[in-house]
Amino acid sequence: MNNLDERINESLDILVENERLLGQELMLLLKSFIEEKTSVGFSFGKLCFWHYEAFSDGKNEDIYKVAAAIELLILSFDIIDDLQDKDSDYIWNKTPELSLNVALAMLIVASKAIDETSFKHKRAAIRLLEEYALKSINGQQLDLLNNCRDEDSYVQMITLKSGSLTAMGCLIGEMLAKGEISKEVEAYGKYIGIIQQIKNDIQSLKAWGPKNDLLNKRYSLPIIYLLSQKNDVSKSVASYYNDDIVTILDNNATENELTNGGAIRYAITMKNVYKFKALNYLENVAINELGKDFLQNLMR
């Protein structure tokens, strides 16, 4: 873990330890959930940190606390998402009823932590957190309904669900630094979330297991492309999605069509479209090289 990860992780530990309104059982579960996710890193907290660094004239150590609070909110969303999808083996899926209480507590603690910092514009930052969190929840609702079956509606959904959260991390850092936000940061912040979601869509189709979107009859850009093709494989997949009980998917043929029939290439092309859009906006933002490198890595 690099130094920034360590600082955010330390702040996360302190934030939780100092929350006296959490009962012992909630506290123990919360700590175990944080530990489960620590190895993944703190991308959303880093988005906040690097944008605060880019626009601030000074340094306020409370920025690590805000980054930790954002990571706590993101973890709560991840837990709720996993509980709804029932497709992960994280420890919170073992006790869903108790885990839901922990996720709810995380949401409150995250907002409370930002309010307890010394930043001049902390109330505006909390309003951003609330606004973009609600947008993401709207996107999650659309995702669960599974009705986004064309490119435009699907991109709109992932912009809300994923793009809102990455934009939130960037914008809170900018707001805390200068008391206002810019359209450039909001735009590439959203695009980063779209890029990450498309990468997840592609990854989901690489293994024929419980998380495979196609086997779960979920829609994603590669699957939308596949279903638009008028061939035997696409017709078989369409029948499978329409609950035709006599349809048995040929996994090999379907996987071959996804890989060699253009669906994966199409998704990669779409990812690159948003990457170039994001890079164009990033060119107009004065962020240091370390921060820029971090953002560009998220776009790959």
GROMACS .gro file of N, CA and C in nm, residues 168-297:
model
  390
  168MET      N    1  -1.849   1.252  -0.799
  168MET     CA    2  -1.862   1.299  -0.661
  168MET      C    3  -1.726   1.310  -0.594
  169GLY      N    4  -1.643   1.207  -0.607
  169GLY     CA    5  -1.511   1.209  -0.545
  169GLY      C    6  -1.428   1.327  -0.594
  170CYS      N    7  -1.430   1.350  -0.726
  170CYS     CA    8  -1.354   1.462  -0.784
  170CYS      C    9  -1.407   1.596  -0.737
  171LEU      N   10  -1.539   1.613  -0.741
  171LEU     CA   11  -1.601   1.743  -0.715
  171LEU      C   12  -1.593   1.783  -0.568
  172ILE      N   13  -1.601   1.686  -0.478
  172ILE     CA   14  -1.590   1.721  -0.336
  172ILE      C   15  -1.450   1.775  -0.307
  173GLY      N   16  -1.348   1.714  -0.366
  173GLY     CA   17  -1.213   1.767  -0.348
  173GLY      C   18  -1.200   1.908  -0.401
  174GLU      N   19  -1.257   1.933  -0.520
  174GLU     CA   20  -1.252   2.067  -0.579
  174GLU      C   21  -1.330   2.167  -0.496
  175MET      N   22  -1.447   2.127  -0.448
  175MET     CA   23  -1.530   2.217  -0.368
  175MET      C   24  -1.460   2.256  -0.238
  176LEU      N   25  -1.401   2.160  -0.171
  176LEU     CA   26  -1.332   2.190  -0.045
  176LEU      C   27  -1.214   2.286  -0.065
  177ALA      N   28  -1.154   2.279  -0.184
  177ALA     CA   29  -1.037   2.363  -0.211
  177ALA      C   30  -1.074   2.507  -0.245
  178LYS      N   31  -1.180   2.525  -0.324
  178LYS     CA   32  -1.205   2.661  -0.374
  178LYS      C   33  -1.350   2.708  -0.363
  179GLY      N   34  -1.439   2.623  -0.312
  179GLY     CA   35  -1.577   2.667  -0.291
  179GLY      C   36  -1.665   2.665  -0.412
  180GLU      N   37  -1.618   2.608  -0.521
  180GLU     CA   38  -1.698   2.595  -0.642
  180GLU      C   39  -1.649   2.475  -0.722
  181ILE      N   40  -1.730   2.436  -0.821
  181ILE     CA   41  -1.693   2.320  -0.904
  181ILE      C   42  -1.693   2.362  -1.050
  182SER      N   43  -1.628   2.281  -1.134
  182SER     CA   44  -1.617   2.314  -1.276
  182SER      C   45  -1.678   2.204  -1.361
  183LYS      N   46  -1.728   2.242  -1.477
  183LYS     CA   47  -1.792   2.146  -1.567
  183LYS      C   48  -1.691   2.045  -1.621
  184GLU      N   49  -1.564   2.088  -1.638
  184GLU     CA   50  -1.462   1.997  -1.688
  184GLU      C   51  -1.439   1.880  -1.593
  185VAL      N   52  -1.427   1.911  -1.464
  185VAL     CA   53  -1.403   1.807  -1.364
  185VAL      C   54  -1.525   1.715  -1.353
  186GLU      N   55  -1.644   1.774  -1.356
  186GLU     CA   56  -1.765   1.692  -1.350
  186GLU      C   57  -1.772   1.597  -1.469
  187ALA      N   58  -1.738   1.648  -1.588
  187ALA     CA   59  -1.748   1.568  -1.710
  187ALA      C   60  -1.653   1.449  -1.707
  188TYR      N   61  -1.522   1.476  -1.686
  188TYR     CA   62  -1.431   1.361  -1.689
  188TYR      C   63  -1.449   1.272  -1.567
  189GLY      N   64  -1.499   1.328  -1.457
  189GLY     CA   65  -1.530   1.245  -1.341
  189GLY      C   66  -1.637   1.142  -1.375
  190LYS      N   67  -1.741   1.184  -1.447
  190LYS     CA   68  -1.845   1.091  -1.490
  190LYS      C   69  -1.791   0.989  -1.590
  191TYR      N   70  -1.709   1.036  -1.682
  191TYR     CA   71  -1.655   0.945  -1.783
  191TYR      C   72  -1.569   0.836  -1.722
  192ILE      N   73  -1.496   0.869  -1.617
  192ILE     CA   74  -1.415   0.767  -1.549
  192ILE      C   75  -1.504   0.655  -1.497
  193GLY      N   76  -1.618   0.690  -1.439
  193GLY     CA   77  -1.711   0.589  -1.390
  193GLY      C   78  -1.768   0.504  -1.502
  194ILE      N   79  -1.799   0.567  -1.616
  194ILE     CA   80  -1.850   0.492  -1.731
  194ILE      C   81  -1.744   0.394  -1.780
  195ILE      N   82  -1.620   0.440  -1.790
  195ILE     CA   83  -1.508   0.355  -1.834
  195ILE      C   84  -1.493   0.234  -1.742
  196GLN      N   85  -1.495   0.259  -1.612
  196GLN     CA   86  -1.478   0.150  -1.516
  196GLN      C   87  -1.593   0.050  -1.526
  197GLN      N   88  -1.714   0.098  -1.548
  197GLN     CA   89  -1.828   0.007  -1.559
  197GLN      C   90  -1.819  -0.079  -1.684
  198ILE      N   91  -1.779  -0.019  -1.796
  198ILE     CA   92  -1.764  -0.097  -1.920
  198ILE      C   93  -1.655  -0.202  -1.903
  199LYS      N   94  -1.546  -0.167  -1.835
  199LYS     CA   95  -1.441  -0.266  -1.807
  199LYS      C   96  -1.498  -0.382  -1.724
  200ASN      N   97  -1.582  -0.350  -1.626
  200ASN     CA   98  -1.646  -0.455  -1.545
  200ASN      C   99  -1.739  -0.542  -1.630
  201ASP      N  100  -1.810  -0.478  -1.724
  201ASP     CA  101  -1.900  -0.552  -1.813
  201ASP      C  102  -1.822  -0.655  -1.894
  202ILE      N  103  -1.708  -0.614  -1.946
  202ILE     CA  104  -1.626  -0.704  -2.026
  202ILE      C  105  -1.572  -0.817  -1.939
  203GLN      N  106  -1.523  -0.781  -1.820
  203GLN     CA  107  -1.467  -0.881  -1.729
  203GLN      C  108  -1.571  -0.985  -1.689
  204SER      N  109  -1.695  -0.942  -1.672
  204SER     CA  110  -1.802  -1.032  -1.630
  204SER      C  111  -1.823  -1.147  -1.727
  205LEU      N  112  -1.792  -1.123  -1.854
  205LEU     CA  113  -1.820  -1.223  -1.957
  205LEU      C  114  -1.703  -1.317  -1.982
  206LYS      N  115  -1.595  -1.300  -1.908
  206LYS     CA  116  -1.476  -1.382  -1.930
  206LYS      C  117  -1.480  -1.515  -1.857
  207ALA      N  118  -1.573  -1.531  -1.765
  207ALA     CA  119  -1.585  -1.657  -1.691
  207ALA      C  120  -1.732  -1.698  -1.685
  208TRP      N  121  -1.761  -1.825  -1.713
  208TRP     CA  122  -1.899  -1.874  -1.711
  208TRP      C  123  -1.932  -1.923  -1.570
  209GLY      N  124  -1.957  -1.825  -1.482
  209GLY     CA  125  -1.986  -1.858  -1.343
  209GLY      C  126  -2.102  -1.775  -1.292
  210PRO      N  127  -2.118  -1.770  -1.159
  210PRO     CA  128  -2.234  -1.703  -1.099
  210PRO      C  129  -2.238  -1.552  -1.122
  211LYS      N  130  -2.125  -1.489  -1.160
  211LYS     CA  131  -2.123  -1.345  -1.181
  211LYS      C  132  -2.136  -1.307  -1.328
  212ASN      N  133  -2.152  -1.405  -1.415
  212ASN     CA  134  -2.160  -1.378  -1.557
  212ASN      C  135  -2.293  -1.310  -1.591
  213ASP      N  136  -2.286  -1.190  -1.649
  213ASP     CA  137  -2.407  -1.112  -1.678
  213ASP      C  138  -2.500  -1.185  -1.775
  214LEU      N  139  -2.443  -1.253  -1.873
  214LEU     CA  140  -2.527  -1.321  -1.972
  214LEU      C  141  -2.604  -1.435  -1.908
  215LEU      N  142  -2.535  -1.516  -1.829
  215LEU     CA  143  -2.604  -1.629  -1.763
  215LEU      C  144  -2.711  -1.580  -1.667
  216ASN      N  145  -2.689  -1.459  -1.609
  216ASN     CA  146  -2.787  -1.400  -1.517
  216ASN      C  147  -2.893  -1.317  -1.588
  217LYS      N  148  -2.890  -1.319  -1.722
  217LYS     CA  149  -2.987  -1.246  -1.804
  217LYS      C  150  -2.986  -1.096  -1.776
  218ARG      N  151  -2.865  -1.046  -1.750
  218ARG     CA  152  -2.846  -0.903  -1.731
  218ARG      C  153  -2.804  -0.839  -1.863
  219TYR      N  154  -2.829  -0.709  -1.877
  219TYR     CA  155  -2.790  -0.638  -1.998
  219TYR      C  156  -2.664  -0.556  -1.974
  220SER      N  157  -2.575  -0.557  -2.071
  220SER     CA  158  -2.455  -0.474  -2.069
  220SER      C  159  -2.422  -0.443  -2.214
  221LEU      N  160  -2.326  -0.355  -2.238
  221LEU     CA  161  -2.297  -0.315  -2.377
  221LEU      C  162  -2.261  -0.433  -2.468
  222PRO      N  163  -2.173  -0.525  -2.426
  222PRO     CA  164  -2.144  -0.638  -2.516
  222PRO      C  165  -2.267  -0.724  -2.545
  223ILE      N  166  -2.351  -0.744  -2.444
  223ILE     CA  167  -2.469  -0.827  -2.462
  223ILE      C  168  -2.572  -0.756  -2.551
  224ILE      N  169  -2.587  -0.625  -2.534
  224ILE     CA  170  -2.677  -0.548  -2.620
  224ILE      C  171  -2.632  -0.559  -2.765
  225TYR      N  172  -2.501  -0.552  -2.787
  225TYR     CA  173  -2.448  -0.567  -2.923
  225TYR      C  174  -2.477  -0.707  -2.975
  226LEU      N  175  -2.450  -0.808  -2.894
  226LEU     CA  176  -2.472  -0.947  -2.936
  226LEU      C  177  -2.618  -0.968  -2.976
  227LEU      N  178  -2.711  -0.919  -2.895
  227LEU     CA  179  -2.853  -0.938  -2.922
  227LEU      C  180  -2.900  -0.865  -3.047
  228SER      N  181  -2.825  -0.763  -3.088
  228SER     CA  182  -2.863  -0.687  -3.209
  228SER      C  183  -2.824  -0.760  -3.337
  229GLN      N  184  -2.740  -0.862  -3.325
  229GLN     CA  185  -2.696  -0.938  -3.442
  229GLN      C  186  -2.799  -1.045  -3.477
  230LYS      N  187  -2.828  -1.058  -3.603
  230LYS     CA  188  -2.930  -1.154  -3.646
  230LYS      C  189  -2.863  -1.284  -3.694
  231ASN      N  190  -2.815  -1.361  -3.596
  231ASN     CA  191  -2.755  -1.490  -3.629
  231ASN      C  192  -2.807  -1.594  -3.531
  232ASP      N  193  -2.764  -1.718  -3.550
  232ASP     CA  194  -2.817  -1.827  -3.468
  232ASP      C  195  -2.785  -1.808  -3.320
  233VAL      N  196  -2.664  -1.760  -3.289
  233VAL     CA  197  -2.626  -1.742  -3.148
  233VAL      C  198  -2.710  -1.632  -3.084
  234SER      N  199  -2.724  -1.520  -3.152
  234SER     CA  200  -2.802  -1.409  -3.094
  234SER      C  201  -2.949  -1.449  -3.075
  235LYS      N  202  -3.003  -1.526  -3.168
  235LYS     CA  203  -3.142  -1.573  -3.155
  235LYS      C  204  -3.156  -1.668  -3.036
  236SER      N  205  -3.054  -1.752  -3.016
  236SER     CA  206  -3.057  -1.844  -2.902
  236SER      C  207  -3.049  -1.768  -2.770
  237VAL      N  208  -2.963  -1.666  -2.764
  237VAL     CA  209  -2.950  -1.584  -2.644
  237VAL      C  210  -3.080  -1.508  -2.618
  238ALA      N  211  -3.140  -1.455  -2.723
  238ALA     CA  212  -3.267  -1.382  -2.708
  238ALA      C  213  -3.375  -1.473  -2.651
  239SER      N  214  -3.381  -1.596  -2.698
  239SER     CA  215  -3.479  -1.693  -2.646
  239SER      C  216  -3.451  -1.724  -2.499
  240TYR      N  217  -3.324  -1.736  -2.466
  240TYR     CA  218  -3.283  -1.762  -2.327
  240TYR      C  219  -3.326  -1.646  -2.237
  241TYR      N  220  -3.308  -1.524  -2.283
  241TYR     CA  221  -3.348  -1.406  -2.206
  241TYR      C  222  -3.500  -1.397  -2.192
  242ASN      N  223  -3.569  -1.450  -2.290
  242ASN     CA  224  -3.716  -1.446  -2.288
  242ASN      C  225  -3.776  -1.566  -2.216
  243ASP      N  226  -3.693  -1.637  -2.141
  243ASP     CA  227  -3.738  -1.750  -2.057
  243ASP      C  228  -3.798  -1.864  -2.137
  244ASP      N  229  -3.743  -1.886  -2.254
  244ASP     CA  230  -3.784  -2.004  -2.331
  244ASP      C  231  -3.725  -2.128  -2.264
  245ILE      N  232  -3.808  -2.209  -2.205
  245ILE     CA  233  -3.760  -2.320  -2.122
  245ILE      C  234  -3.691  -2.429  -2.203
  246VAL      N  235  -3.709  -2.427  -2.334
  246VAL     CA  236  -3.643  -2.531  -2.415
  246VAL      C  237  -3.508  -2.484  -2.468
  247THR      N  238  -3.474  -2.357  -2.442
  247THR     CA  239  -3.348  -2.304  -2.491
  247THR      C  240  -3.233  -2.343  -2.398
  248ILE      N  241  -3.134  -2.408  -2.455
  248ILE     CA  242  -3.013  -2.441  -2.381
  248ILE      C  243  -2.897  -2.371  -2.451
  249LEU      N  244  -2.831  -2.283  -2.380
  249LEU     CA  245  -2.722  -2.207  -2.441
  249LEU      C  246  -2.603  -2.298  -2.471
  250ASP      N  247  -2.547  -2.278  -2.588
  250ASP     CA  248  -2.420  -2.341  -2.623
  250ASP      C  249  -2.310  -2.246  -2.575
  251ASN      N  250  -2.252  -2.277  -2.460
  251ASN     CA  251  -2.155  -2.185  -2.400
  251ASN      C  252  -2.038  -2.156  -2.492
  252ASN      N  253  -1.987  -2.258  -2.558
  252ASN     CA  254  -1.871  -2.239  -2.646
  252ASN      C  255  -1.905  -2.147  -2.763
  253ALA      N  256  -2.020  -2.173  -2.825
  253ALA     CA  257  -2.061  -2.090  -2.939
  253ALA      C  258  -2.088  -1.946  -2.896
  254THR      N  259  -2.151  -1.931  -2.780
  254THR     CA  260  -2.183  -1.797  -2.730
  254THR      C  261  -2.056  -1.721  -2.694
  255GLU      N  262  -1.964  -1.788  -2.626
  255GLU     CA  263  -1.838  -1.724  -2.589
  255GLU      C  264  -1.759  -1.686  -2.713
  256ASN      N  265  -1.760  -1.772  -2.813
  256ASN     CA  266  -1.690  -1.743  -2.938
  256ASN      C  267  -1.751  -1.622  -3.008
  257GLU      N  268  -1.884  -1.613  -3.006
  257GLU     CA  269  -1.952  -1.501  -3.070
  257GLU      C  270  -1.922  -1.370  -2.998
  258LEU      N  271  -1.919  -1.375  -2.865
  258LEU     CA  272  -1.885  -1.255  -2.788
  258LEU      C  273  -1.744  -1.206  -2.819
  259THR      N  274  -1.651  -1.302  -2.827
  259THR     CA  275  -1.510  -1.268  -2.846
  259THR      C  276  -1.478  -1.233  -2.990
  260ASN      N  277  -1.527  -1.314  -3.083
  260ASN     CA  278  -1.488  -1.300  -3.223
  260ASN      C  279  -1.595  -1.236  -3.311
  261GLY      N  280  -1.714  -1.219  -3.257
  261GLY     CA  281  -1.822  -1.164  -3.337
  261GLY      C  282  -1.837  -1.014  -3.326
  262GLY      N  283  -1.753  -0.951  -3.247
  262GLY     CA  284  -1.753  -0.806  -3.241
  262GLY      C  285  -1.806  -0.745  -3.113
  263ALA      N  286  -1.870  -0.824  -3.025
  263ALA     CA  287  -1.934  -0.767  -2.905
  263ALA      C  288  -1.830  -0.708  -2.809
  264ILE      N  289  -1.725  -0.784  -2.782
  264ILE     CA  290  -1.622  -0.735  -2.691
  264ILE      C  291  -1.547  -0.618  -2.754
  265ARG      N  292  -1.518  -0.629  -2.883
  265ARG     CA  293  -1.448  -0.519  -2.952
  265ARG      C  294  -1.533  -0.392  -2.949
  266TYR      N  295  -1.663  -0.409  -2.966
  266TYR     CA  296  -1.754  -0.294  -2.959
  266TYR      C  297  -1.748  -0.227  -2.822
  267ALA      N  298  -1.749  -0.308  -2.714
  267ALA     CA  299  -1.744  -0.253  -2.579
  267ALA      C  300  -1.611  -0.181  -2.555
  268ILE      N  301  -1.502  -0.239  -2.604
  268ILE     CA  302  -1.370  -0.175  -2.589
  268ILE      C  303  -1.367  -0.043  -2.666
  269THR      N  304  -1.426  -0.041  -2.784
  269THR     CA  305  -1.433   0.083  -2.862
  269THR      C  306  -1.510   0.191  -2.788
  270MET      N  307  -1.623   0.152  -2.728
  270MET     CA  308  -1.702   0.247  -2.650
  270MET      C  309  -1.623   0.299  -2.531
  271LYS      N  310  -1.551   0.210  -2.466
  271LYS     CA  311  -1.465   0.252  -2.353
  271LYS      C  312  -1.364   0.356  -2.399
  272ASN      N  313  -1.304   0.333  -2.515
  272ASN     CA  314  -1.203   0.426  -2.566
  272ASN      C  315  -1.263   0.559  -2.607
  273VAL      N  316  -1.388   0.556  -2.654
  273VAL     CA  317  -1.457   0.682  -2.688
  273VAL      C  318  -1.466   0.770  -2.564
  274TYR      N  319  -1.507   0.710  -2.452
  274TYR     CA  320  -1.519   0.788  -2.329
  274TYR      C  321  -1.383   0.824  -2.271
  275LYS      N  322  -1.284   0.741  -2.295
  275LYS     CA  323  -1.148   0.773  -2.252
  275LYS      C  324  -1.099   0.901  -2.321
  276PHE      N  325  -1.117   0.909  -2.452
  276PHE     CA  326  -1.071   1.027  -2.525
  276PHE      C  327  -1.151   1.152  -2.487
  277LYS      N  328  -1.280   1.135  -2.461
  277LYS     CA  329  -1.360   1.248  -2.413
  277LYS      C  330  -1.306   1.298  -2.279
  278ALA      N  331  -1.277   1.204  -2.191
  278ALA     CA  332  -1.225   1.240  -2.059
  278ALA      C  333  -1.091   1.310  -2.070
  279LEU      N  334  -1.003   1.258  -2.154
  279LEU     CA  335  -0.870   1.317  -2.169
  279LEU      C  336  -0.879   1.458  -2.225
  280ASN      N  337  -0.974   1.483  -2.314
  280ASN     CA  338  -0.990   1.618  -2.369
  280ASN      C  339  -1.028   1.718  -2.260
  281TYR      N  340  -1.116   1.676  -2.168
  281TYR     CA  341  -1.152   1.765  -2.056
  281TYR      C  342  -1.036   1.779  -1.958
  282LEU      N  343  -0.963   1.670  -1.936
  282LEU     CA  344  -0.852   1.673  -1.840
  282LEU      C  345  -0.743   1.770  -1.883
  283GLU      N  346  -0.725   1.787  -2.014
  283GLU     CA  347  -0.622   1.878  -2.065
  283GLU      C  348  -0.643   2.021  -2.017
  284ASN      N  349  -0.768   2.056  -1.987
  284ASN     CA  350  -0.800   2.194  -1.947
  284ASN      C  351  -0.801   2.216  -1.797
  285VAL      N  352  -0.756   2.113  -1.721
  285VAL     CA  353  -0.755   2.123  -1.575
  285VAL      C  354  -0.610   2.118  -1.525
  286ALA      N  355  -0.576   2.214  -1.441
  286ALA     CA  356  -0.438   2.223  -1.389
  286ALA      C  357  -0.424   2.132  -1.267
  287ILE      N  358  -0.392   2.007  -1.293
  287ILE     CA  359  -0.370   1.910  -1.185
  287ILE      C  360  -0.228   1.858  -1.197
  288ASN      N  361  -0.162   1.831  -1.084
  288ASN     CA  362  -0.020   1.794  -1.090
  288ASN      C  363  -0.001   1.657  -1.156
  289GLU      N  364   0.125   1.626  -1.187
  289GLU     CA  365   0.154   1.506  -1.266
  289GLU      C  366   0.113   1.377  -1.196
  290LEU      N  367   0.133   1.370  -1.063
  290LEU     CA  368   0.094   1.250  -0.989
  290LEU      C  369  -0.057   1.228  -0.997
  291GLY      N  370  -0.131   1.336  -0.977
  291GLY     CA  371  -0.276   1.328  -0.986
  291GLY      C  372  -0.321   1.294  -1.126
  292LYS      N  373  -0.257   1.355  -1.227
  292LYS     CA  374  -0.293   1.327  -1.366
  292LYS      C  375  -0.264   1.182  -1.402
  293ASP      N  376  -0.151   1.131  -1.357
  293ASP     CA  377  -0.117   0.991  -1.383
  293ASP      C  378  -0.221   0.897  -1.322
  294PHE      N  379  -0.266   0.930  -1.201
  294PHE     CA  380  -0.367   0.848  -1.135
  294PHE      C  381  -0.497   0.846  -1.215
  295LEU      N  382  -0.539   0.963  -1.262
  295LEU     CA  383  -0.663   0.973  -1.340
  295LEU      C  384  -0.650   0.898  -1.472
  296GLN      N  385  -0.536   0.913  -1.537
  296GLN     CA  386  -0.516   0.845  -1.666
  296GLN      C  387  -0.514   0.694  -1.650
  297ASN      N  388  -0.460   0.646  -1.539
  297ASN     CA  389  -0.462   0.501  -1.513
  297ASN      C  390  -0.604   0.448  -1.499
   0.00000   0.00000   0.00000
